[in-house]
Amino acid sequence: HVQLVESGGESVQGAGPLRLSCVNSGGVYRSYCMGWFRQAPGTEREGVAAIGRDGNTRYSDSVKGRFTISKDNAKSTLYLQMNSLKPEDTAMYFCAADPTTVRCRPDYGGFAFWGQRTQVTVS
């Protein structure tokens, strides 16, 4: 049974920083592609970042240079370090996991497993 649980979302003023965490409590293998997504009210879900089993990372243009995705396999935890935050980063943030290896990108729309979300508000 796959369970992904996000935490770390909060309301911040100014540029942050803020770090989101996503704990995998079971069912997601270290070889999986992991990603972060976000969705603001009235908008479609947007892929933010992805990290493959080999540690390769990819980012959307909207966050490149400001956000960093990483993972700690020993802790079964995925992170999203968010710097230079902007009001337009305000959204619900989700982590996701998928067995894919060749399509591990933030624009991959086939992630199989999803967390419950955590809210980030930037003002």
mmCIF file of N, CA, C and O in Angstrom, residues 47-112:
data_model
loop_
_atom_site.group_PDB
_atom_site.id
_atom_site.type_symbol
_atom_site.label_atom_id
_atom_site.label_comp_id
_atom_site.label_asym_id
_atom_site.label_seq_id
_atom_site.Cartn_x
_atom_site.Cartn_y
_atom_site.Cartn_z
ATOM 1 N N GLY A 47 3.471 20.502 -13.104
ATOM 2 C CA GLY A 47 4.656 19.786 -12.651
ATOM 3 C C GLY A 47 5.764 20.768 -12.334
ATOM 4 O O GLY A 47 6.043 21.660 -13.132
ATOM 5 N N VAL A 48 6.391 20.620 -11.190
ATOM 6 C CA VAL A 48 7.402 21.555 -10.729
ATOM 7 C C VAL A 48 8.808 20.971 -10.877
ATOM 8 O O VAL A 48 9.707 21.619 -11.391
ATOM 9 N N ALA A 49 8.987 19.743 -10.396
ATOM 10 C CA ALA A 49 10.316 19.139 -10.403
ATOM 11 C C ALA A 49 10.177 17.624 -10.344
ATOM 12 O O ALA A 49 9.178 17.101 -9.852
ATOM 13 N N ALA A 50 11.201 16.942 -10.829
ATOM 14 C CA ALA A 50 11.227 15.482 -10.774
ATOM 15 C C ALA A 50 12.649 15.017 -10.547
ATOM 16 O O ALA A 50 13.614 15.673 -10.973
ATOM 17 N N ILE A 51 12.767 13.861 -9.871
ATOM 18 C CA ILE A 51 14.076 13.282 -9.614
ATOM 19 C C ILE A 51 13.994 11.787 -9.887
ATOM 20 O O ILE A 51 13.072 11.103 -9.445
ATOM 21 N N GLY A 52 14.951 11.302 -10.659
ATOM 22 C CA GLY A 52 14.953 9.900 -11.031
ATOM 23 C C GLY A 52 15.712 9.034 -10.046
ATOM 24 O O GLY A 52 16.288 9.523 -9.069
ATOM 25 N N ARG A 53 15.723 7.743 -10.339
ATOM 26 C CA ARG A 53 16.374 6.803 -9.424
ATOM 27 C C ARG A 53 17.872 7.048 -9.336
ATOM 28 O O ARG A 53 18.494 6.734 -8.319
ATOM 29 N N ASP A 54 18.438 7.649 -10.386
ATOM 30 C CA ASP A 54 19.865 7.928 -10.396
ATOM 31 C C ASP A 54 20.189 9.306 -9.838
ATOM 32 O O ASP A 54 21.347 9.727 -9.844
ATOM 33 N N GLY A 55 19.170 10.015 -9.378
ATOM 34 C CA GLY A 55 19.386 11.337 -8.812
ATOM 35 C C GLY A 55 19.310 12.475 -9.808
ATOM 36 O O GLY A 55 19.429 13.644 -9.418
ATOM 37 N N ASN A 56 19.129 12.148 -11.081
ATOM 38 C CA ASN A 56 18.990 13.222 -12.079
ATOM 39 C C ASN A 56 17.727 14.040 -11.797
ATOM 40 O O ASN A 56 16.672 13.485 -11.512
ATOM 41 N N THR A 57 17.852 15.344 -11.922
ATOM 42 C CA THR A 57 16.733 16.228 -11.614
ATOM 43 C C THR A 57 16.327 17.043 -12.828
ATOM 44 O O THR A 57 17.154 17.361 -13.695
ATOM 45 N N ARG A 58 15.049 17.380 -12.874
ATOM 46 C CA ARG A 58 14.527 18.243 -13.918
ATOM 47 C C ARG A 58 13.505 19.185 -13.294
ATOM 48 O O ARG A 58 12.806 18.807 -12.353
ATOM 49 N N TYR A 59 13.420 20.392 -13.861
ATOM 50 C CA TYR A 59 12.574 21.426 -13.294
ATOM 51 C C TYR A 59 11.739 22.105 -14.373
ATOM 52 O O TYR A 59 12.146 22.187 -15.537
ATOM 53 N N SER A 60 10.615 22.643 -13.950
ATOM 54 C CA SER A 60 9.858 23.493 -14.847
ATOM 55 C C SER A 60 10.576 24.834 -14.948
ATOM 56 O O SER A 60 11.321 25.227 -14.050
ATOM 57 N N ASP A 61 10.338 25.526 -16.029
ATOM 58 C CA ASP A 61 10.982 26.827 -16.217
ATOM 59 C C ASP A 61 10.583 27.820 -15.135
ATOM 60 O O ASP A 61 11.354 28.712 -14.787
ATOM 61 N N SER A 62 9.394 27.660 -14.587
ATOM 62 C CA SER A 62 8.891 28.612 -13.611
ATOM 63 C C SER A 62 9.642 28.562 -12.281
ATOM 64 O O SER A 62 9.581 29.516 -11.503
ATOM 65 N N VAL A 63 10.328 27.455 -12.006
ATOM 66 C CA VAL A 63 11.022 27.330 -10.716
ATOM 67 C C VAL A 63 12.515 27.082 -10.859
ATOM 68 O O VAL A 63 13.233 27.068 -9.854
ATOM 69 N N LYS A 64 12.970 26.892 -12.069
ATOM 70 C CA LYS A 64 14.379 26.569 -12.281
ATOM 71 C C LYS A 64 15.275 27.650 -11.688
ATOM 72 O O LYS A 64 15.051 28.842 -11.882
ATOM 73 N N GLY A 65 16.262 27.233 -10.940
ATOM 74 C CA GLY A 65 17.167 28.175 -10.299
ATOM 75 C C GLY A 65 16.715 28.642 -8.935
ATOM 76 O O GLY A 65 17.499 29.262 -8.203
ATOM 77 N N ARG A 66 15.463 28.348 -8.584
ATOM 78 C CA ARG A 66 14.936 28.766 -7.276
ATOM 79 C C ARG A 66 14.598 27.571 -6.381
ATOM 80 O O ARG A 66 14.751 27.651 -5.164
ATOM 81 N N PHE A 67 14.120 26.505 -6.980
ATOM 82 C CA PHE A 67 13.714 25.317 -6.230
ATOM 83 C C PHE A 67 14.719 24.199 -6.474
ATOM 84 O O PHE A 67 15.302 24.085 -7.560
ATOM 85 N N THR A 68 14.877 23.340 -5.463
ATOM 86 C CA THR A 68 15.746 22.175 -5.578
ATOM 87 C C THR A 68 15.030 20.943 -5.048
ATOM 88 O O THR A 68 14.571 20.948 -3.905
ATOM 89 N N ILE A 69 14.935 19.926 -5.875
ATOM 90 C CA ILE A 69 14.358 18.653 -5.445
ATOM 91 C C ILE A 69 15.487 17.718 -5.048
ATOM 92 O O ILE A 69 16.550 17.691 -5.686
ATOM 93 N N SER A 70 15.261 16.983 -3.975
ATOM 94 C CA SER A 70 16.258 16.017 -3.522
ATOM 95 C C SER A 70 15.550 14.897 -2.774
ATOM 96 O O SER A 70 14.361 15.008 -2.451
ATOM 97 N N LYS A 71 16.282 13.841 -2.509
ATOM 98 C CA LYS A 71 15.697 12.729 -1.772
ATOM 99 C C LYS A 71 16.725 12.102 -0.858
ATOM 100 O O LYS A 71 17.923 12.127 -1.144
ATOM 101 N N ASP A 72 16.239 11.553 0.224
ATOM 102 C CA ASP A 72 17.066 10.819 1.167
ATOM 103 C C ASP A 72 16.490 9.413 1.224
ATOM 104 O O ASP A 72 15.477 9.189 1.894
ATOM 105 N N ASN A 73 17.119 8.492 0.528
ATOM 106 C CA ASN A 73 16.583 7.135 0.460
ATOM 107 C C ASN A 73 16.564 6.454 1.822
ATOM 108 O O ASN A 73 15.656 5.686 2.130
ATOM 109 N N ALA A 74 17.546 6.747 2.645
ATOM 110 C CA ALA A 74 17.601 6.122 3.969
ATOM 111 C C ALA A 74 16.409 6.530 4.822
ATOM 112 O O ALA A 74 15.947 5.760 5.664
ATOM 113 N N LYS A 75 15.927 7.743 4.595
ATOM 114 C CA LYS A 75 14.777 8.235 5.346
ATOM 115 C C LYS A 75 13.470 8.113 4.564
ATOM 116 O O LYS A 75 12.425 8.546 5.045
ATOM 117 N N SER A 76 13.555 7.577 3.358
ATOM 118 C CA SER A 76 12.362 7.454 2.508
ATOM 119 C C SER A 76 11.643 8.786 2.372
ATOM 120 O O SER A 76 10.403 8.854 2.435
ATOM 121 N N THR A 77 12.413 9.833 2.184
ATOM 122 C CA THR A 77 11.844 11.179 2.165
ATOM 123 C C THR A 77 12.298 11.949 0.938
ATOM 124 O O THR A 77 13.472 11.917 0.570
ATOM 125 N N LEU A 78 11.351 12.627 0.342
ATOM 126 C CA LEU A 78 11.573 13.515 -0.783
ATOM 127 C C LEU A 78 11.452 14.950 -0.282
ATOM 128 O O LEU A 78 10.613 15.237 0.576
ATOM 129 N N TYR A 79 12.297 15.830 -0.808
ATOM 130 C CA TYR A 79 12.285 17.223 -0.376
ATOM 131 C C TYR A 79 12.106 18.165 -1.563
ATOM 132 O O TYR A 79 12.450 17.842 -2.695
ATOM 133 N N LEU A 80 11.596 19.347 -1.251
ATOM 134 C CA LEU A 80 11.588 20.434 -2.212
ATOM 135 C C LEU A 80 12.023 21.690 -1.461
ATOM 136 O O LEU A 80 11.278 22.223 -0.648
ATOM 137 N N GLN A 81 13.256 22.113 -1.710
ATOM 138 C CA GLN A 81 13.775 23.345 -1.138
ATOM 139 C C GLN A 81 13.344 24.501 -2.025
ATOM 140 O O GLN A 81 13.635 24.502 -3.229
ATOM 141 N N MET A 82 12.653 25.450 -1.431
ATOM 142 C CA MET A 82 12.079 26.550 -2.188
ATOM 143 C C MET A 82 12.712 27.855 -1.731
ATOM 144 O O MET A 82 12.515 28.278 -0.589
ATOM 145 N N ASN A 83 13.464 28.484 -2.592
ATOM 146 C CA ASN A 83 14.097 29.768 -2.315
ATOM 147 C C ASN A 83 13.523 30.836 -3.230
ATOM 148 O O ASN A 83 12.892 30.532 -4.243
ATOM 149 N N SER A 84 13.801 32.079 -2.888
ATOM 150 C CA SER A 84 13.337 33.210 -3.709
ATOM 151 C C SER A 84 11.863 33.065 -4.064
ATOM 152 O O SER A 84 11.474 33.226 -5.227
ATOM 153 N N LEU A 85 11.064 32.770 -3.079
ATOM 154 C CA LEU A 85 9.640 32.550 -3.308
ATOM 155 C C LEU A 85 8.960 33.813 -3.807
ATOM 156 O O LEU A 85 9.339 34.943 -3.442
ATOM 157 N N LYS A 86 7.928 33.599 -4.618
ATOM 158 C CA LYS A 86 7.139 34.685 -5.178
ATOM 159 C C LYS A 86 5.670 34.426 -4.860
ATOM 160 O O LYS A 86 5.275 33.263 -4.655
ATOM 161 N N PRO A 87 4.848 35.454 -4.869
ATOM 162 C CA PRO A 87 3.407 35.233 -4.633
ATOM 163 C C PRO A 87 2.797 34.223 -5.608
ATOM 164 O O PRO A 87 1.892 33.474 -5.232
ATOM 165 N N GLU A 88 3.297 34.165 -6.822
ATOM 166 C CA GLU A 88 2.755 33.216 -7.797
ATOM 167 C C GLU A 88 3.123 31.769 -7.495
ATOM 168 O O GLU A 88 2.656 30.851 -8.174
ATOM 169 N N ASP A 89 3.962 31.543 -6.487
ATOM 170 C CA ASP A 89 4.247 30.172 -6.042
ATOM 171 C C ASP A 89 3.169 29.663 -5.094
ATOM 172 O O ASP A 89 3.197 28.496 -4.700
ATOM 173 N N THR A 90 2.241 30.519 -4.722
ATOM 174 C CA THR A 90 1.153 30.112 -3.849
ATOM 175 C C THR A 90 0.313 29.043 -4.511
ATOM 176 O O THR A 90 -0.171 29.221 -5.630
ATOM 177 N N ALA A 91 0.182 27.896 -3.826
ATOM 178 C CA ALA A 91 -0.553 26.766 -4.405
ATOM 179 C C ALA A 91 -0.592 25.631 -3.397
ATOM 180 O O ALA A 91 0.101 25.659 -2.376
ATOM 181 N N MET A 92 -1.420 24.626 -3.717
ATOM 182 C CA MET A 92 -1.330 23.343 -3.047
ATOM 183 C C MET A 92 -0.199 22.564 -3.706
ATOM 184 O O MET A 92 -0.138 22.491 -4.931
ATOM 185 N N TYR A 93 0.670 21.985 -2.922
ATOM 186 C CA TYR A 93 1.792 21.219 -3.439
ATOM 187 C C TYR A 93 1.588 19.737 -3.127
ATOM 188 O O TYR A 93 1.205 19.368 -2.020
ATOM 189 N N PHE A 94 1.868 18.925 -4.138
ATOM 190 C CA PHE A 94 1.710 17.478 -4.025
ATOM 191 C C PHE A 94 3.028 16.794 -4.369
ATOM 192 O O PHE A 94 3.736 17.237 -5.270
ATOM 193 N N CYS A 95 3.308 15.706 -3.694
ATOM 194 C CA CYS A 95 4.384 14.861 -4.165
ATOM 195 C C CYS A 95 3.777 13.651 -4.871
ATOM 196 O O CYS A 95 2.604 13.313 -4.655
ATOM 197 N N ALA A 96 4.555 13.045 -5.729
ATOM 198 C CA ALA A 96 4.051 11.922 -6.514
ATOM 199 C C ALA A 96 5.176 10.946 -6.795
ATOM 200 O O ALA A 96 6.352 11.309 -6.747
ATOM 201 N N ALA A 97 4.799 9.720 -7.104
ATOM 202 C CA ALA A 97 5.774 8.681 -7.398
ATOM 203 C C ALA A 97 5.277 7.816 -8.546
ATOM 204 O O ALA A 97 4.073 7.632 -8.723
ATOM 205 N N ASP A 98 6.222 7.294 -9.312
ATOM 206 C CA ASP A 98 5.864 6.438 -10.440
ATOM 207 C C ASP A 98 7.034 5.533 -10.794
ATOM 208 O O ASP A 98 8.183 5.960 -10.700
ATOM 209 N N PRO A 99 6.747 4.311 -11.244
ATOM 210 C CA PRO A 99 7.831 3.398 -11.620
ATOM 211 C C PRO A 99 8.590 3.801 -12.877
ATOM 212 O O PRO A 99 9.634 3.216 -13.167
ATOM 213 N N THR A 100 8.125 4.791 -13.616
ATOM 214 C CA THR A 100 8.763 5.135 -14.877
ATOM 215 C C THR A 100 10.233 5.478 -14.699
ATOM 216 O O THR A 100 10.649 6.042 -13.679
ATOM 217 N N THR A 101 11.009 5.145 -15.684
ATOM 218 C CA THR A 101 12.429 5.503 -15.672
ATOM 219 C C THR A 101 12.749 6.469 -16.807
ATOM 220 O O THR A 101 13.494 7.422 -16.621
ATOM 221 N N VAL A 102 12.155 6.255 -17.962
ATOM 222 C CA VAL A 102 12.507 7.075 -19.120
ATOM 223 C C VAL A 102 11.690 8.360 -19.212
ATOM 224 O O VAL A 102 12.036 9.253 -19.973
ATOM 225 N N ARG A 103 10.622 8.464 -18.460
ATOM 226 C CA ARG A 103 9.767 9.640 -18.546
ATOM 227 C C ARG A 103 9.735 10.416 -17.244
ATOM 228 O O ARG A 103 8.738 11.034 -16.895
ATOM 229 N N CYS A 104 10.835 10.406 -16.528
ATOM 230 C CA CYS A 104 10.873 11.071 -15.235
ATOM 231 C C CYS A 104 11.107 12.562 -15.428
ATOM 232 O O CYS A 104 12.245 13.047 -15.352
ATOM 233 N N ARG A 105 10.025 13.274 -15.692
ATOM 234 C CA ARG A 105 10.071 14.702 -15.936
ATOM 235 C C ARG A 105 8.879 15.337 -15.264
ATOM 236 O O ARG A 105 7.860 14.686 -15.071
ATOM 237 N N PRO A 106 8.971 16.642 -14.935
ATOM 238 C CA PRO A 106 7.813 17.281 -14.300
ATOM 239 C C PRO A 106 6.595 17.385 -15.212
ATOM 240 O O PRO A 106 5.483 17.579 -14.713
ATOM 241 N N ASP A 107 6.776 17.255 -16.531
ATOM 242 C CA ASP A 107 5.626 17.320 -17.432
ATOM 243 C C ASP A 107 5.055 15.942 -17.751
ATOM 244 O O ASP A 107 4.147 15.821 -18.582
ATOM 245 N N TYR A 108 5.543 14.919 -17.085
ATOM 246 C CA TYR A 108 5.007 13.570 -17.272
ATOM 247 C C TYR A 108 3.668 13.484 -16.555
ATOM 248 O O TYR A 108 3.571 13.698 -15.352
ATOM 249 N N GLY A 109 2.655 13.181 -17.284
ATOM 250 C CA GLY A 109 1.306 13.190 -16.731
ATOM 251 C C GLY A 109 0.820 11.856 -16.210
ATOM 252 O O GLY A 109 -0.365 11.734 -15.886
ATOM 253 N N GLY A 110 1.716 10.882 -16.093
ATOM 254 C CA GLY A 110 1.263 9.553 -15.720
ATOM 255 C C GLY A 110 1.664 9.070 -14.346
ATOM 256 O O GLY A 110 1.612 7.861 -14.081
ATOM 257 N N PHE A 111 2.031 9.977 -13.456
ATOM 258 C CA PHE A 111 2.415 9.551 -12.113
ATOM 259 C C PHE A 111 1.290 8.736 -11.462
ATOM 260 O O PHE A 111 0.125 9.141 -11.474
ATOM 261 N N ALA A 112 1.648 7.603 -10.901
ATOM 262 C CA ALA A 112 0.639 6.665 -10.398
ATOM 263 C C ALA A 112 0.204 6.937 -8.969
ATOM 264 O O ALA A 112 -0.942 6.654 -8.614
#
